[in-house]
Tab-separated table of C-alpha atoms and ligand atoms in Angstrom:
chain	number	residue	atom	x	y	z
A	224	MET	CA	0.000	0.000	0.000
A	225	SER	CA	1.033	3.637	-0.313
A	226	GLU	CA	2.809	5.758	2.278
A	227	GLU	CA	-0.226	7.987	2.850
A	228	SER	CA	-0.236	9.587	6.267
A	229	GLU	CA	-3.909	8.951	6.975
A	230	LEU	CA	-5.314	5.505	7.563
A	231	PHE	CA	-8.178	6.338	5.170
A	232	GLY	CA	-5.699	6.946	2.344
A	233	ARG	CA	-3.652	3.869	3.133
A	234	ILE	CA	-6.682	1.590	2.953
A	235	GLY	CA	-7.447	2.916	-0.530
A	236	GLY	CA	-9.562	6.014	0.097
A	237	THR	CA	-13.163	6.133	-1.093
A	238	GLU	CA	-12.753	3.297	-3.596
A	239	GLY	CA	-10.857	1.034	-1.207
A	240	LEU	CA	-13.178	1.567	1.736
A	241	SER	CA	-16.292	1.038	-0.432
A	242	LYS	CA	-14.959	-2.348	-1.518
A	243	ILE	CA	-13.993	-3.287	2.037
A	244	VAL	CA	-17.483	-2.408	3.318
A	245	ASP	CA	-19.218	-4.331	0.509
A	246	THR	CA	-17.144	-7.472	1.059
A	247	MET	CA	-17.481	-7.163	4.833
A	248	TYR	CA	-21.303	-7.240	4.627
A	249	GLU	CA	-21.154	-10.183	2.189
A	250	LEU	CA	-19.225	-12.061	4.892
A	251	VAL	CA	-21.522	-10.792	7.676
A	252	LEU	CA	-24.687	-11.833	5.811
A	253	ALA	CA	-23.171	-15.247	5.033
A	254	ASP	CA	-22.468	-15.773	8.746
A	255	PRO	CA	-25.333	-17.716	10.344
A	256	GLU	CA	-24.658	-16.135	13.753
A	257	LEU	CA	-24.842	-12.574	12.440
A	258	SER	CA	-27.248	-12.630	9.499
A	259	PRO	CA	-30.456	-12.965	11.618
A	260	ILE	CA	-29.592	-9.657	13.325
A	261	PHE	CA	-29.681	-7.950	9.911
A	262	GLN	CA	-32.900	-9.672	8.793
A	263	HIS	CA	-34.996	-6.494	8.683
A	264	ALA	CA	-32.214	-4.014	7.960
A	265	ASP	CA	-32.135	-1.801	4.880
A	266	MET	CA	-28.740	-3.032	3.709
A	267	GLU	CA	-28.316	-0.332	1.113
A	268	ARG	CA	-28.610	2.284	3.833
A	269	VAL	CA	-26.439	0.317	6.285
A	270	ARG	CA	-23.628	0.015	3.705
A	271	LYS	CA	-23.759	3.711	2.888
A	272	MET	CA	-23.892	4.773	6.536
A	273	GLN	CA	-21.127	2.355	7.492
A	274	PHE	CA	-18.935	3.733	4.702
A	275	GLU	CA	-19.464	7.287	5.969
A	276	PHE	CA	-18.964	6.319	9.593
A	277	LEU	CA	-15.759	4.382	8.958
A	278	ALA	CA	-14.345	7.059	6.647
A	279	GLY	CA	-14.538	9.464	9.592
A	280	ALA	CA	-13.233	6.912	12.106
A	281	PHE	CA	-10.208	6.282	9.843
A	282	ASP	CA	-9.306	10.003	9.575
A	283	GLY	CA	-11.030	10.497	6.220
A	284	PRO	CA	-13.938	12.848	5.437
A	285	LEU	CA	-16.380	13.466	8.304
A	286	ASN	CA	-19.714	13.095	6.514
A	287	TYR	CA	-21.531	10.701	8.841
A	288	ALA	CA	-25.159	11.796	9.142
A	289	GLY	CA	-26.699	8.574	10.414
A	290	VAL	CA	-28.177	7.535	13.726
A	291	GLU	CA	-25.937	7.729	16.809
A	292	LEU	CA	-24.323	4.292	17.292
A	293	THR	CA	-25.841	3.456	20.690
A	294	ALA	CA	-29.354	4.171	19.424
A	295	ALA	CA	-28.784	2.319	16.117
A	296	HIS	CA	-27.745	-0.895	17.920
A	297	ARG	CA	-29.938	-0.839	21.029
A	298	ASN	CA	-32.203	-3.847	21.795
A	299	ARG	CA	-30.858	-5.978	18.972
A	300	GLY	CA	-29.268	-8.620	21.193
A	301	ILE	CA	-25.774	-7.758	19.955
A	302	ARG	CA	-23.242	-9.313	22.317
A	303	ALA	CA	-19.462	-9.296	22.621
A	304	GLN	CA	-19.109	-12.439	20.489
A	305	HIS	CA	-21.142	-10.859	17.669
A	306	PHE	CA	-18.966	-7.786	17.853
A	307	ALA	CA	-15.809	-9.930	17.682
A	308	LYS	CA	-17.070	-11.828	14.608
A	309	PHE	CA	-18.113	-8.601	12.902
A	310	CYS	CA	-14.601	-7.226	13.440
A	311	SER	CA	-13.013	-10.417	12.114
A	312	HIS	CA	-15.109	-10.095	8.931
A	313	PHE	CA	-13.877	-6.522	8.629
A	314	ALA	CA	-10.279	-7.760	8.979
A	315	ASP	CA	-10.753	-10.572	6.422
A	316	SER	CA	-12.306	-8.145	3.961
A	317	ALA	CA	-9.532	-5.578	4.419
A	318	LYS	CA	-6.936	-8.321	3.936
A	319	GLN	CA	-8.664	-9.433	0.704
A	320	HIS	CA	-8.457	-5.850	-0.542
A	321	GLY	CA	-4.730	-5.576	0.098
A	322	VAL	CA	-4.615	-3.640	3.368
A	323	SER	CA	-1.419	-4.281	5.351
A	324	ASP	CA	-1.554	-6.193	8.640
A	325	ARG	CA	-0.325	-3.083	10.435
A	326	ASP	CA	-3.151	-0.963	9.053
A	327	ILE	CA	-5.683	-3.706	9.806
A	328	ASP	CA	-4.497	-3.728	13.438
A	329	ASN	CA	-4.772	0.041	13.535
A	330	ALA	CA	-8.322	-0.081	12.136
A	331	LEU	CA	-9.363	-2.855	14.544
A	332	GLY	CA	-8.085	-0.752	17.437
A	333	ARG	CA	-10.377	2.047	16.331
A	334	LEU	CA	-13.356	-0.289	15.916
A	335	ALA	CA	-12.759	-1.612	19.443
A	336	THR	CA	-13.413	1.863	20.857
A	337	PHE	CA	-17.071	1.551	19.707
A	338	LYS	CA	-17.677	-1.842	21.299
A	339	ASP	CA	-19.567	-0.563	24.346
A	340	LYS	CA	-21.945	1.459	22.179
A	341	ILE	CA	-22.661	-1.467	19.849
A	342	THR	CA	-23.130	-4.120	22.535
A	343	GLY	CA	-24.814	-1.851	25.064
A	344	GLU	CA	-22.163	-2.685	27.659
A	345	MET	CA	-22.061	0.886	28.861
A	346	ASN	CA	-20.309	1.858	32.043
A	347	VAL	CA	-23.213	3.471	33.881
A	348	ASP	CA	-20.881	5.128	36.352
A	349	GLY	CA	-18.692	6.544	33.588
B	190	LIG	C1	-17.524	-1.126	15.168
B	190	LIG	C2	-18.546	-1.857	14.752
B	190	LIG	C3	-19.797	-1.273	14.130
B	190	LIG	C4	-20.004	-0.050	13.561
B	190	LIG	C5	-19.028	1.102	13.402
B	190	LIG	C6	-21.385	-0.021	13.110
B	190	LIG	C7	-21.991	1.038	12.453
B	190	LIG	C8	-23.280	1.066	12.015
B	190	LIG	C9	-23.881	2.169	11.316
B	190	LIG	C10	-23.149	3.447	10.962
B	190	LIG	C11	-25.174	1.842	11.061
B	190	LIG	C12	-26.220	2.706	10.329
B	190	LIG	C13	-27.031	3.581	11.288
B	190	LIG	C14	-28.100	4.332	10.530
B	190	LIG	O1	-28.903	3.711	9.839
B	190	LIG	O2	-28.122	5.574	10.616
B	190	LIG	C15	-25.387	0.514	11.576
B	190	LIG	C16	-26.573	-0.176	11.506
B	190	LIG	C17	-26.733	-1.467	11.942
B	190	LIG	N1	-25.804	-2.246	12.571
B	190	LIG	FE1	-23.923	-1.728	13.035
B	190	LIG	N2	-21.985	-1.217	13.414
B	190	LIG	C18	-21.048	-2.002	14.031
B	190	LIG	C19	-21.237	-3.291	14.500
B	190	LIG	C20	-22.390	-4.002	14.390
B	190	LIG	C21	-22.569	-5.373	14.844
B	190	LIG	C22	-21.503	-6.207	15.559
B	190	LIG	C23	-23.843	-5.720	14.534
B	190	LIG	C24	-24.537	-7.028	14.741
B	190	LIG	C25	-23.920	-8.187	14.594
B	190	LIG	C26	-24.472	-4.576	13.895
B	190	LIG	C27	-25.778	-4.541	13.452
B	190	LIG	C28	-26.378	-3.464	12.844
B	190	LIG	C29	-27.750	-3.481	12.344
B	190	LIG	C30	-28.736	-4.641	12.443
B	190	LIG	C31	-27.981	-2.226	11.772
B	190	LIG	C32	-29.253	-1.765	11.048
B	190	LIG	C33	-30.151	-1.041	11.941
B	190	LIG	C34	-31.441	-0.688	11.200
B	190	LIG	O3	-32.109	-1.604	10.729
B	190	LIG	O4	-31.714	0.496	11.087
B	190	LIG	N3	-23.563	-3.548	13.832
B	190	LIG	N4	-24.218	0.072	12.166
């Protein structure tokens, strides 16, 4: 990959991230543990919103205009093991699209910071 200073650039910018998101949801929807959670989701919207969210999280353009993450994932029964599988599908997709292991680790570290919002494991005292 290139020597771009931002993670977003190094993972291939708009084109690269779009491909990573598309492949990631192919893997997620083919996963029998995760696909039921997406049964009623508007996948076109989810892909678009996920692209925008991740672009911002990876130091790219900040255009995310979707629902706040806690609200979007509340009461869906999403647990730590679902989160872990989702992240491993992200990593497999990024690997397929040529992202370096170092950049994948960097991206996974950023995804991990959203875990409590996605799984609802909020620290109520925090
Ligand atoms: C770091 C990890 C994750 C991020 C950044 C993320 C981000 C997002 C975003 C941006 C949306 C769109 C919100 C909107 O419509 O405005 C969304 C929707 C959704 N996410 Fe996640 N998500 C993550 C993990 C997960 C996991 C682990 C699951 C379940 C296995 C999940 C299930 C869903 C579902 C079902 C929707 C659709 C909600 C609806 O029908 O409106 N997400 N997510």
